[in-house]
Every structure is written in structure tokens, then in C-alpha cells.
Short mmCIF file of N, CA and C in Angstrom, two decimals:
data_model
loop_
_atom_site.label_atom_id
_atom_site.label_comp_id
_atom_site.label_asym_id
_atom_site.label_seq_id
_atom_site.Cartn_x
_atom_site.Cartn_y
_atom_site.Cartn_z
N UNK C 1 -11.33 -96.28 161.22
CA UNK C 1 -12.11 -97.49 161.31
C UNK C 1 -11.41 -98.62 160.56
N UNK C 2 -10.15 -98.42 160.89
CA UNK C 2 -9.01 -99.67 159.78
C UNK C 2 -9.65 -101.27 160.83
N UNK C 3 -9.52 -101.87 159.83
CA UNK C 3 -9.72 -103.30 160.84
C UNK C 3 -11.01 -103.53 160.92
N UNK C 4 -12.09 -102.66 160.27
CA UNK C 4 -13.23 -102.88 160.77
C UNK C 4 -14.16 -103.86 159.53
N UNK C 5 -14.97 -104.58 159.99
CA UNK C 5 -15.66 -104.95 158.79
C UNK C 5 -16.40 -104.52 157.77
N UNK C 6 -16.94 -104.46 156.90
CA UNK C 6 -17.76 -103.60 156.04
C UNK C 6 -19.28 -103.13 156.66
N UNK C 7 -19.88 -104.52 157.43
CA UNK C 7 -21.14 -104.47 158.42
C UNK C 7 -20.60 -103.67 159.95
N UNK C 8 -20.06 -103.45 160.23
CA UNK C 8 -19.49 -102.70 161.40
C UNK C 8 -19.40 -101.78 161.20
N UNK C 9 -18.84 -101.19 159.88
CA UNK C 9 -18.73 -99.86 160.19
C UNK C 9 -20.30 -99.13 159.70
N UNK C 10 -21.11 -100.05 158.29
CA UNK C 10 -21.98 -99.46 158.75
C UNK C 10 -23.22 -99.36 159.31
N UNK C 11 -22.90 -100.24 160.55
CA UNK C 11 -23.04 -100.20 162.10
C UNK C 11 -23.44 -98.94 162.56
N UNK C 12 -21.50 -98.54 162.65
CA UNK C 12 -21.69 -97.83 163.08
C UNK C 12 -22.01 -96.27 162.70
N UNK C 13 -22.00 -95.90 161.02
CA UNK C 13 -22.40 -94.97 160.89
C UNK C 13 -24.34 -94.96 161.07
N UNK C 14 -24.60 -95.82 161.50
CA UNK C 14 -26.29 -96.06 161.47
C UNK C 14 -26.55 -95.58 162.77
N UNK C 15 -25.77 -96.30 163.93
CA UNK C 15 -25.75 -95.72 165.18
C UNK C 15 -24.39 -95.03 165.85
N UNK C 16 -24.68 -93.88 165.37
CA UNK C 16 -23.38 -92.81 166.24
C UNK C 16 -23.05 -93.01 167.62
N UNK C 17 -21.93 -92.77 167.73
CA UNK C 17 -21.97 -92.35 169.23
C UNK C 17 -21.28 -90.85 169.30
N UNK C 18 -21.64 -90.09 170.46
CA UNK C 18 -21.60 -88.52 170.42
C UNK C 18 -21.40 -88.11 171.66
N UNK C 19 -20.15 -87.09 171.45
CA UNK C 19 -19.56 -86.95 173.24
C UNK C 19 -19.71 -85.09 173.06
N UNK C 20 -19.91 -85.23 174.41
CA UNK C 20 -20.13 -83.65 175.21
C UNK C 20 -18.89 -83.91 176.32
N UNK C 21 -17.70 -82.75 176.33
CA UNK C 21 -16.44 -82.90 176.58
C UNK C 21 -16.64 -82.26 177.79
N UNK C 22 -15.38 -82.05 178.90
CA UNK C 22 -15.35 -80.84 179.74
C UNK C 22 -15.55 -79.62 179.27
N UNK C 23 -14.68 -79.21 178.10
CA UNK C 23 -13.81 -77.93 178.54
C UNK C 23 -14.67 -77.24 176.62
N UNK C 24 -15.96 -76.78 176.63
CA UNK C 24 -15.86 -76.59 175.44
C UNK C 24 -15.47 -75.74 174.76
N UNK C 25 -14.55 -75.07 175.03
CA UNK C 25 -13.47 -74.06 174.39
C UNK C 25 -12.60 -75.05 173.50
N UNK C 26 -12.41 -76.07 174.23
CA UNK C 26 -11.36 -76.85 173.76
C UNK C 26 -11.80 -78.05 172.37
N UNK C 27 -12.96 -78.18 172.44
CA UNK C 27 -14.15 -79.15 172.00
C UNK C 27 -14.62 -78.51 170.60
N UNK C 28 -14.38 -77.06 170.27
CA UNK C 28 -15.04 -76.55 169.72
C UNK C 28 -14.28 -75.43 168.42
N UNK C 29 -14.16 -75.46 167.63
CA UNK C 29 -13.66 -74.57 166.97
C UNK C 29 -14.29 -72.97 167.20
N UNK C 30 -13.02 -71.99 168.20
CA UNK C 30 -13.29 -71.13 168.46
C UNK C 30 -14.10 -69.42 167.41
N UNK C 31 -13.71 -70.24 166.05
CA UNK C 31 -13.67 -69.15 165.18
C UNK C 31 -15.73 -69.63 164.60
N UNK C 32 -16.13 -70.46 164.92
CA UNK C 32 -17.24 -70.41 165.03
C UNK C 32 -18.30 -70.26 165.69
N UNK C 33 -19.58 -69.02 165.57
CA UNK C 33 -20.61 -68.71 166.29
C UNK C 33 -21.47 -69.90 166.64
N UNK C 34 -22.29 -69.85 168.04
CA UNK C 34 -23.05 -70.72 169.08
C UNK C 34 -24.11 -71.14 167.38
N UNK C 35 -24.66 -70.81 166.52
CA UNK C 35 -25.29 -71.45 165.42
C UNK C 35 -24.84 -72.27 164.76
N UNK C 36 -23.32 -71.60 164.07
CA UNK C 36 -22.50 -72.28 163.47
C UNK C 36 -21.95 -73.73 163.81
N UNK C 37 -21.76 -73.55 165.31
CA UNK C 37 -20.82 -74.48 165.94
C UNK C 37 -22.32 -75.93 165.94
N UNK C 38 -23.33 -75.32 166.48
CA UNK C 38 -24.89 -76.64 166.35
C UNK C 38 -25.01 -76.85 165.33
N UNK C 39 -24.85 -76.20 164.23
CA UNK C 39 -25.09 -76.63 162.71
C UNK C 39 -23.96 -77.48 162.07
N UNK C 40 -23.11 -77.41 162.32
CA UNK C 40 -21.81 -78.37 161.60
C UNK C 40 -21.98 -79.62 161.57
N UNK C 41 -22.44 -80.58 162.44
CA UNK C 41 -22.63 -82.08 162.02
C UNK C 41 -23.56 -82.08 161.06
N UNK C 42 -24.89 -80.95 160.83
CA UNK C 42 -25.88 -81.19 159.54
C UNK C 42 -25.35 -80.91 158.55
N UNK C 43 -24.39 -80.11 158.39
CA UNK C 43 -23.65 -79.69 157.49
C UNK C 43 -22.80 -80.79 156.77
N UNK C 44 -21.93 -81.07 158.08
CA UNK C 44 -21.04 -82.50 157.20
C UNK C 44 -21.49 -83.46 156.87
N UNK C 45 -23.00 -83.75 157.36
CA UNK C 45 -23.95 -84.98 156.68
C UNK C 45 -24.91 -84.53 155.72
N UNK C 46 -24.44 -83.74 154.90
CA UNK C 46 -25.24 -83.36 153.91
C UNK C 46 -26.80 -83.23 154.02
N UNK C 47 -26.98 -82.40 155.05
CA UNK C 47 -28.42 -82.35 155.76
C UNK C 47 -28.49 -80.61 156.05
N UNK C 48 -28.16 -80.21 154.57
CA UNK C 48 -27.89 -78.60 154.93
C UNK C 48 -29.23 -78.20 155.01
N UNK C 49 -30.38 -78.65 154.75
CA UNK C 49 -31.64 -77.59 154.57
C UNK C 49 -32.29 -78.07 155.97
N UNK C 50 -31.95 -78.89 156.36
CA UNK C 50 -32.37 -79.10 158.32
C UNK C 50 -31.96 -78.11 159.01
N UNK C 51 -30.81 -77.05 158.96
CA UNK C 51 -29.83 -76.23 159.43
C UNK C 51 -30.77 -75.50 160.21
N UNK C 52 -31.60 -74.45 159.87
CA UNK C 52 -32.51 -73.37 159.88
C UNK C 52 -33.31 -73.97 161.26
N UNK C 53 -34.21 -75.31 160.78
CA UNK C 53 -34.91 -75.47 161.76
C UNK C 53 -34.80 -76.52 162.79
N UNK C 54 -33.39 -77.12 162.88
CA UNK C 54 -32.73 -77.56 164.00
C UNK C 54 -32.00 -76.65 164.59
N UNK C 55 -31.26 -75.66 164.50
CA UNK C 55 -30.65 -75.25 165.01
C UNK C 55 -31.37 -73.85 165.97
N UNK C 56 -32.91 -73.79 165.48
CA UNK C 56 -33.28 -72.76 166.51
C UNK C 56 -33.94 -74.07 167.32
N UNK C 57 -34.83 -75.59 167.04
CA UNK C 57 -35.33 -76.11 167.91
C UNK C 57 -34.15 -76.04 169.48
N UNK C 58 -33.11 -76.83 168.60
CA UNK C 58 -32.10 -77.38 170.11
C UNK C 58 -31.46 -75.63 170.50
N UNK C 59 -31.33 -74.83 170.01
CA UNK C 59 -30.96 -73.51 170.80
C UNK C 59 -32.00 -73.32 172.04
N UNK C 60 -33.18 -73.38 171.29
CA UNK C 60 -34.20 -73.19 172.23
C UNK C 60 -34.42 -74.55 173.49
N UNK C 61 -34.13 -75.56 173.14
CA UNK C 61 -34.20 -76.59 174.18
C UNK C 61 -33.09 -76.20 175.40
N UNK C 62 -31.79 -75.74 174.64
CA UNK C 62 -30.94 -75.59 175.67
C UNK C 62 -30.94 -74.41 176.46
N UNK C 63 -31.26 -73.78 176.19
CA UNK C 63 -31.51 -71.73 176.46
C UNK C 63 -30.67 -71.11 175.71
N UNK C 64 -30.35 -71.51 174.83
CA UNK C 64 -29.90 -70.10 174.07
C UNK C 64 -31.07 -69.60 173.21
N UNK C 65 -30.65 -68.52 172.79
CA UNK C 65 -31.42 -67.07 173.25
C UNK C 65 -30.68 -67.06 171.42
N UNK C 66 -32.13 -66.43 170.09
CA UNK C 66 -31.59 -66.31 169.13
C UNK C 66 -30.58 -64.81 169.13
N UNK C 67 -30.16 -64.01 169.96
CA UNK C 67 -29.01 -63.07 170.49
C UNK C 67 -27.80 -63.89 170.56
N UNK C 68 -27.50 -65.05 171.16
CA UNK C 68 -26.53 -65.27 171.59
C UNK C 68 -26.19 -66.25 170.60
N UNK C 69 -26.57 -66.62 169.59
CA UNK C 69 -26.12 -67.43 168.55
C UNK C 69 -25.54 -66.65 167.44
N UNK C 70 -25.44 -65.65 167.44
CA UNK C 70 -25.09 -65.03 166.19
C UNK C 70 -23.67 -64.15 166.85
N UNK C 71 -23.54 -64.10 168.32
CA UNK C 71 -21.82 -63.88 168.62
C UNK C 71 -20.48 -64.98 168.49
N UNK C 72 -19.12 -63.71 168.70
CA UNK C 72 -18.35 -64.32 168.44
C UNK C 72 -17.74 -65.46 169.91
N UNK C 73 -16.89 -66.61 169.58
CA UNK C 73 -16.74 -67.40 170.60
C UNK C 73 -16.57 -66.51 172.01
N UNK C 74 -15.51 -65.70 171.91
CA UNK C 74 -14.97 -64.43 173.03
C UNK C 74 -16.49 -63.97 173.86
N UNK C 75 -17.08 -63.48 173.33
CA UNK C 75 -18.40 -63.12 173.50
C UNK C 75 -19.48 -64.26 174.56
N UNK C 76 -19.05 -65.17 174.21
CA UNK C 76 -19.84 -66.60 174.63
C UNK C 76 -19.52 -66.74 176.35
N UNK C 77 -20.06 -67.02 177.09
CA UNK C 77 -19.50 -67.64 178.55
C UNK C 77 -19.37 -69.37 178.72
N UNK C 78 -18.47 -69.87 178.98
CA UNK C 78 -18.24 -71.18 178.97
C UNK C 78 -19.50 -71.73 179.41
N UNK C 79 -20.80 -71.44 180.24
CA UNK C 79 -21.80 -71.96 180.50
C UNK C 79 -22.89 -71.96 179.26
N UNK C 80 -22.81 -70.99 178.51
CA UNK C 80 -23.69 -71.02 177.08
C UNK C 80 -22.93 -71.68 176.05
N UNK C 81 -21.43 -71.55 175.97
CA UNK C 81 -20.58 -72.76 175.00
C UNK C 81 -21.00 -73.82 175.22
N UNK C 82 -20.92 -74.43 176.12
CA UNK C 82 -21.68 -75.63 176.92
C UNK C 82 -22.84 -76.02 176.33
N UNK C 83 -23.96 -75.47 176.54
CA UNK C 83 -24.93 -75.84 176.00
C UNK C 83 -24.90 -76.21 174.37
N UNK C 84 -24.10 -74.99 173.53
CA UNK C 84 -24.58 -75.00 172.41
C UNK C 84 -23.18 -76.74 171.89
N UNK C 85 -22.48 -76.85 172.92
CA UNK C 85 -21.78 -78.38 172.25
C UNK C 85 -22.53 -79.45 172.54
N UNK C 86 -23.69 -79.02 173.76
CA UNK C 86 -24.61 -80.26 173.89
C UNK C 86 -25.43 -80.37 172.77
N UNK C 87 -26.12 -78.97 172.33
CA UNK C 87 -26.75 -78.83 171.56
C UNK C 87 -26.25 -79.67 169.71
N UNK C 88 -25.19 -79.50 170.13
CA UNK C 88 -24.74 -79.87 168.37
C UNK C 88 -24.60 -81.18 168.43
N UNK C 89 -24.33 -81.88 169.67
CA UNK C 89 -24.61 -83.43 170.13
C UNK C 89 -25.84 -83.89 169.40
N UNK C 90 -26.66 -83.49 169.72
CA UNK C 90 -28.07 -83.81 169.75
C UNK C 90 -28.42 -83.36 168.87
N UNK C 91 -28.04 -82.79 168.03
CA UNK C 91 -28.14 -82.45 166.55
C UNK C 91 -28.96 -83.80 165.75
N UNK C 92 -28.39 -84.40 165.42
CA UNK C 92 -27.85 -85.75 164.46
C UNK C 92 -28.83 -86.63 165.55
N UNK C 93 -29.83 -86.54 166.72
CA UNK C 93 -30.49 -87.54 166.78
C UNK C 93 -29.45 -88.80 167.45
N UNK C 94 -28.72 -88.71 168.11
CA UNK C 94 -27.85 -89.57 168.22
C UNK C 94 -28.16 -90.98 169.45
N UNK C 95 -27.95 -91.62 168.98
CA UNK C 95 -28.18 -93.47 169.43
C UNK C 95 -27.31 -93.71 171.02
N UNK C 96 -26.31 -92.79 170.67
CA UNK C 96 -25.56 -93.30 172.16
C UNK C 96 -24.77 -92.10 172.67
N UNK C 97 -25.07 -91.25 173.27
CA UNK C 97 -24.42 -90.23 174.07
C UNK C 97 -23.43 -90.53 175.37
N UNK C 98 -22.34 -90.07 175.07
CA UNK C 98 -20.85 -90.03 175.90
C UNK C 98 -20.86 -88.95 176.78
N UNK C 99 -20.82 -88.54 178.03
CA UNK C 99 -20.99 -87.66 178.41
C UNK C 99 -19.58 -87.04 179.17
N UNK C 100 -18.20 -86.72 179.47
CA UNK C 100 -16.91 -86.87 180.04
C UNK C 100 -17.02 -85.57 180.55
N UNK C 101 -17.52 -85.69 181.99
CA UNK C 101 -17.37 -84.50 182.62
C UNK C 101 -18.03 -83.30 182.32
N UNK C 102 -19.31 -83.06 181.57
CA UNK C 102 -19.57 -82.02 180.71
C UNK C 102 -20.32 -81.14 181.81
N UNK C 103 -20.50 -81.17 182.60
CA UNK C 103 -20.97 -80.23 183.63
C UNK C 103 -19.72 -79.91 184.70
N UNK C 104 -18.32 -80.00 184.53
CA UNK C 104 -17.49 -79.90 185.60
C UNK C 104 -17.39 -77.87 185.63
N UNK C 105 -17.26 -77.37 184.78
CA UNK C 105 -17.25 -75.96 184.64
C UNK C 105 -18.59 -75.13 184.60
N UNK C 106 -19.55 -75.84 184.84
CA UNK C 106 -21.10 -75.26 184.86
C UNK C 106 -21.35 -75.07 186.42
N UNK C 107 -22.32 -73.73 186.65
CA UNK C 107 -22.46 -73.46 188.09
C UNK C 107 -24.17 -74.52 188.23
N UNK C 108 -24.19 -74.49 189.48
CA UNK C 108 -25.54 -75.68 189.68
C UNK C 108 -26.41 -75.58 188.85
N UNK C 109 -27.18 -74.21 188.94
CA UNK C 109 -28.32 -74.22 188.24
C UNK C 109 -28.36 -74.62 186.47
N UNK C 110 -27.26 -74.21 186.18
CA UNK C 110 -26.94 -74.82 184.55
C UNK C 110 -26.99 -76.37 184.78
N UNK C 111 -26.10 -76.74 185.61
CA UNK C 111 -26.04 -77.91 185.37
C UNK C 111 -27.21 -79.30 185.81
N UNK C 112 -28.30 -78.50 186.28
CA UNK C 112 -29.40 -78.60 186.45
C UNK C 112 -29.94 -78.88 185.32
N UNK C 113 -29.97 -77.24 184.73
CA UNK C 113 -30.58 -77.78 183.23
C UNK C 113 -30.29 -78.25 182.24
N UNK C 114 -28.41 -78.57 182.41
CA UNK C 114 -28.09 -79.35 181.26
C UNK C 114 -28.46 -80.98 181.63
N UNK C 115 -28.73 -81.35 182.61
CA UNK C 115 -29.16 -82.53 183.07
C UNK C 115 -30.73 -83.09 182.50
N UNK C 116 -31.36 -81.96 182.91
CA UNK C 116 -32.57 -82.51 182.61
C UNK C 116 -33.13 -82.22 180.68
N UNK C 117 -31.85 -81.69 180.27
CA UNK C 117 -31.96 -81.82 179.07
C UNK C 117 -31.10 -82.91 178.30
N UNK C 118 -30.73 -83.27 178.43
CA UNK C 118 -29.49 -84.60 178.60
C UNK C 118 -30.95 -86.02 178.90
N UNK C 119 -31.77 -85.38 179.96
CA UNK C 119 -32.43 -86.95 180.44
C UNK C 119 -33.79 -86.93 179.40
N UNK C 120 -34.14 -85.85 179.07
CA UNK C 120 -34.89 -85.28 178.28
C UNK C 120 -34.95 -86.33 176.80
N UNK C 121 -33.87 -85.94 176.32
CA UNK C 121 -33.26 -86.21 175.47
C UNK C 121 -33.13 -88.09 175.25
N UNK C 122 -32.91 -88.39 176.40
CA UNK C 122 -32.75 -90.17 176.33
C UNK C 122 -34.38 -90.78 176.57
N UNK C 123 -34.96 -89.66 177.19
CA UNK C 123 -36.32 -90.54 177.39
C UNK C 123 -36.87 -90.21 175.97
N UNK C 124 -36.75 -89.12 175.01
CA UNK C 124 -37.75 -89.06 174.02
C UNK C 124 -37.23 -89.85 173.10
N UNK C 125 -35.53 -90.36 173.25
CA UNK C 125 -35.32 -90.83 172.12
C UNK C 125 -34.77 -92.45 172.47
N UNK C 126 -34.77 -92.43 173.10
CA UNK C 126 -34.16 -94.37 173.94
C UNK C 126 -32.71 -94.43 173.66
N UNK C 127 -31.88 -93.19 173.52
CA UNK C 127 -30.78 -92.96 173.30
C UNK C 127 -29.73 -93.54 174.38
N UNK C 128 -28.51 -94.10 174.65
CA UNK C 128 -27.93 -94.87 175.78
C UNK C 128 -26.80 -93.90 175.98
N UNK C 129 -27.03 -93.78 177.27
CA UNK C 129 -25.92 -92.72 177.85
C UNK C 129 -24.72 -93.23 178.90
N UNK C 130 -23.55 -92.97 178.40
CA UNK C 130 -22.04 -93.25 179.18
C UNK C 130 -21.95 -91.85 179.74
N UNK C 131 -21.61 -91.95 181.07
CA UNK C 131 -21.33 -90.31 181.66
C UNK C 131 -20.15 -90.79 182.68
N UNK C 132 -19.04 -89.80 182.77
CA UNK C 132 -17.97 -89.90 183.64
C UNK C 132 -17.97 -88.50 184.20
N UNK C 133 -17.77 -88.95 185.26
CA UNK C 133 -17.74 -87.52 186.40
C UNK C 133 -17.46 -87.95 187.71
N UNK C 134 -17.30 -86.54 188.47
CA UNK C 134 -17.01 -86.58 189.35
C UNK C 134 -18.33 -86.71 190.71
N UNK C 135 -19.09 -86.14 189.85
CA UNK C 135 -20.43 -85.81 190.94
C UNK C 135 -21.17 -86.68 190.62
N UNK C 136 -21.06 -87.53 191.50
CA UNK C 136 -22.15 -88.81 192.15
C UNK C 136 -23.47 -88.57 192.25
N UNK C 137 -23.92 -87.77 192.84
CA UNK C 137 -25.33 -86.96 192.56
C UNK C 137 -25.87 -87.00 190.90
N UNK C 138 -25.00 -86.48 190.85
CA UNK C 138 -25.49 -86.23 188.97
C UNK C 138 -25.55 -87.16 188.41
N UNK C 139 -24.45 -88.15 188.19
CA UNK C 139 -24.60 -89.53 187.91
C UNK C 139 -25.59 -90.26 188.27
N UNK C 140 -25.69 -90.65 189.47
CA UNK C 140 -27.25 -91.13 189.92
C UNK C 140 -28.04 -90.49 189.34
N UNK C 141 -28.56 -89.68 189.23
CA UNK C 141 -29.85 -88.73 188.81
C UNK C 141 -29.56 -89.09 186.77
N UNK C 142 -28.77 -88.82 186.06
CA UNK C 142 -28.95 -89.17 184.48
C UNK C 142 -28.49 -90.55 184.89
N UNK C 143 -28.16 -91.65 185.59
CA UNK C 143 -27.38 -93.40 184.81
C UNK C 143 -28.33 -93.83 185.82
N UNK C 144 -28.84 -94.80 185.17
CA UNK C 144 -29.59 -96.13 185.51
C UNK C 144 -28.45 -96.99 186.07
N UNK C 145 -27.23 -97.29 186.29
CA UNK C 145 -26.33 -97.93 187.09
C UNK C 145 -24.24 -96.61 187.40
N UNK C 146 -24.19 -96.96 188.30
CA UNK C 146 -23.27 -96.29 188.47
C UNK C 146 -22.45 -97.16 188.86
N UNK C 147 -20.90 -96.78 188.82
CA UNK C 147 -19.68 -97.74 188.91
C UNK C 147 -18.34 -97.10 189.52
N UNK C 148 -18.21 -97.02 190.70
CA UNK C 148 -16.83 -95.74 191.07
C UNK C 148 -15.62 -96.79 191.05
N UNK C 149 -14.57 -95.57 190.47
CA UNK C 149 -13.11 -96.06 189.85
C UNK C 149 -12.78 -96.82 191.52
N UNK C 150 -13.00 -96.11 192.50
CA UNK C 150 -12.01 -96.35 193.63
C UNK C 150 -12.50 -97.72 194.18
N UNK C 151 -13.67 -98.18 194.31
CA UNK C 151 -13.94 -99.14 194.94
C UNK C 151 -15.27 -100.08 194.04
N UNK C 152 -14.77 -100.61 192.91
CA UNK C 152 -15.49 -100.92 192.07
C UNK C 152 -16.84 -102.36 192.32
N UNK C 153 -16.08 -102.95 192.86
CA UNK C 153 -16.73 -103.70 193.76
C UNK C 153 -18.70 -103.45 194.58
N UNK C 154 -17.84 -102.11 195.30
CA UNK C 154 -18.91 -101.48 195.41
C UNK C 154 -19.84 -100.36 195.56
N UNK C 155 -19.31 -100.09 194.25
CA UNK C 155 -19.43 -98.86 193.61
C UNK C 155 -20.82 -98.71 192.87
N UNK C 156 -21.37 -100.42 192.32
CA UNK C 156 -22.31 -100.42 191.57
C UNK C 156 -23.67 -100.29 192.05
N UNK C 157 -24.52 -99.41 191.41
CA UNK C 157 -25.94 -98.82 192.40
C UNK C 157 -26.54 -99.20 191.51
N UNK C 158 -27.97 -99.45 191.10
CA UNK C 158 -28.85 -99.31 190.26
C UNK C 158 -30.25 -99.24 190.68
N UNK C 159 -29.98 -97.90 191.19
CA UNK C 159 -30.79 -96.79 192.27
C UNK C 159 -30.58 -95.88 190.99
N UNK C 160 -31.84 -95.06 190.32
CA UNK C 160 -32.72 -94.23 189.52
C UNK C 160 -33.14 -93.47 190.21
N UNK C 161 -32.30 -92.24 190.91
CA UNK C 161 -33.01 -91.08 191.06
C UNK C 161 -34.07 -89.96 190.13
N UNK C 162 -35.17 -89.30 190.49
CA UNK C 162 -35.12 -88.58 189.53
C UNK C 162 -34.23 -87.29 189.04
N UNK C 163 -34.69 -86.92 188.12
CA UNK C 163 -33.86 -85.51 187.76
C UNK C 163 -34.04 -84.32 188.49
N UNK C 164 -33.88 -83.37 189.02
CA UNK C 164 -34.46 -82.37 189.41
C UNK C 164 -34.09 -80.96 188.75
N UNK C 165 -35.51 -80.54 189.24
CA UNK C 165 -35.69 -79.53 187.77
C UNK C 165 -35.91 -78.48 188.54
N UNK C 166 -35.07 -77.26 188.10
CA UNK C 166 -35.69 -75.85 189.25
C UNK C 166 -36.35 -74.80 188.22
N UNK C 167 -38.05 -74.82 188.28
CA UNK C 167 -38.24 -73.98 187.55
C UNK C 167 -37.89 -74.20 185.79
N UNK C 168 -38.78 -73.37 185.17
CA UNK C 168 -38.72 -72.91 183.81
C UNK C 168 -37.11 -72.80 183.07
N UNK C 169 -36.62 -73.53 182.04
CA UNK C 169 -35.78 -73.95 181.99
C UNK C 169 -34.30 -72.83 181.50
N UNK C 170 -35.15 -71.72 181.16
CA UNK C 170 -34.65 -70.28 180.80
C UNK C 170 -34.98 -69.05 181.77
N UNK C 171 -35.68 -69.69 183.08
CA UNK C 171 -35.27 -69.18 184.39
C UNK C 171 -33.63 -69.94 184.84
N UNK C 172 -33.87 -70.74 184.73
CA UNK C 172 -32.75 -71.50 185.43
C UNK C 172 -31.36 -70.84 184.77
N UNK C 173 -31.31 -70.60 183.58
CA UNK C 173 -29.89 -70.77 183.05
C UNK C 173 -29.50 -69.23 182.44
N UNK C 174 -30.10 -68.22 182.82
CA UNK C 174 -30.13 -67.10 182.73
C UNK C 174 -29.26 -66.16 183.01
N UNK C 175 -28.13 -65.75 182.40
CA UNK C 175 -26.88 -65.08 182.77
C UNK C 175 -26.37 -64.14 182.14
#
């Protein structure tokens, strides 16, 4: 934050911004368990006694299962890694969510429910969401305006689909 002003930066530590990546193998320090890995931003903000009872709320928002938080990364399937990096997103309450592809390795029905937990998430909290992807569908359905690289011109929609939701949210993501 070199260059930045003293009111800017704390700006911006007042309002975060917080990204959910493609690939969360890559996103994630492998040597830490699906708990561990949601608990680390409370941790580095000196918010250790939140640990306990954030980290089973958002397990449970996302579907993980208190079983699958206490294995090792190997153990994990990139569709439950997934969740638990959304999950550690949303940790910290965050003001502006980045979203880069974070459903490209999720099969539909996950990405179903990582959607409607993602929209979930912006309606309870008025949180502002950037999402890049490939699937236009999805985009429409979480962004209030959309913008495609190829034809920018007219690319821009601000057509609000809703979300769609299949079923109980730990039917859906069940593997």
C-alpha cells in the first residue's frame, strides 16, 4: 500500500476486498485442514475467540460436514476445497467480494450452491460483488450488470436474473 494516503489505507482496511480464486489448491495453503484454512483470516485479525463459532456457522452455510473439516488437504475434493475458500472469504464479513472464476472446476449442482451462497451472502450483507467468468448464465444470475471482453459495447445487460436453487442446500452438494 506504498503511495497510499494515511485515510486510504484506512479505507481500506475498514472495507476489505476478498477474492475466491479458480483453482483452490492453488489459493490455499495445502498443509492446512478445511477448519484451519476458514479460520486463518480470524486468526490474523486477532479475532481468535470468534474461531469456534464462525467456523462451524460458514462450514455449515457452505456444506461442509463437521467430518470433513478436520481432514488432510489430499483427503479434500476440489469441490469441498472450494467451498471452504469461499467460506474463509466470508469469514471477515467482507464489504466487497472478487469472484475470478471460482466455480470453473465445480460440477453444476455445487455450483448452484456456491451461487446461491455467494447471493446469499450480498443480500444479507449489501456486500458488492466483481465476478469474472466464463459462464454468462452465472454471471447474470449473481451481477446486477454484466460486461463481455469480446464485444463490450454490447455486452452490457442489466437484466437480474434470479438465482436458482435445487433443493436443500446439503442435498445439492453431497459427494
Amino acid at each position: 500500500m506504498t503511495g497510499w494516503s494515511k485515510g486510504e489505507k484506512l479505507a481500506f482496511k475498514a472495507n476489505p476486498h476478498y477474492v475466491v480464486f479458480q483453482q483452490p489448491r492453488l489459493s490455499a495453503d495445502p498443509r492446512l485442514r478445511p477448519a484451519d484454512m476458514i479460520a486463518e483470516p480470524l486468526r490474523a485479525t486477532g479475532r481468535r475467540a470468534d474461531v469456534p463459532e464462525r467456523v462451524a456457522e460458514l462450514a455449515a452455510t457452505v456444506g461442509l460436514t463437521p467430518d470433513l473439516l478436520g481432514r488432510r488437504s489430499p483427503e479434500v475434493s476440489d469441490g469441498r476445497s472450494q467451498r471452504a475458500c469461499l467460506a474463509r472469504t466470508l469469514v471477515l464479513r467482507p464489504r466487497r467480494l472478487i469472484c475470478d472464476e471460482m466455480t470453473a472446476m465445480l460440477d453444476a449442482s455445487t455450483t448452484a450452491a456456491v451461487a446461491a451462497v455467494v447471493e446469499d451472502c450480498r443480500a444479507g450483507t449489501g456486500a458488492g460483488l466483481l465476478a469474472v467468468g466464463h459462464d454468462r448464465t452465472l454471471l447474470e444470475c449473481l451481477c446486477d450488470r454484466t460486461v463481455s471482453r469480446d464485444a463490450p459495447e454490447r455486452g452490457v445487460s442489466s437484466k437480474k436474473l434470479p438465482v436458482h436453487r435445487y433443493g436443500d442446500f446439503r442435498e445439492t452438494t453431497a459427494s
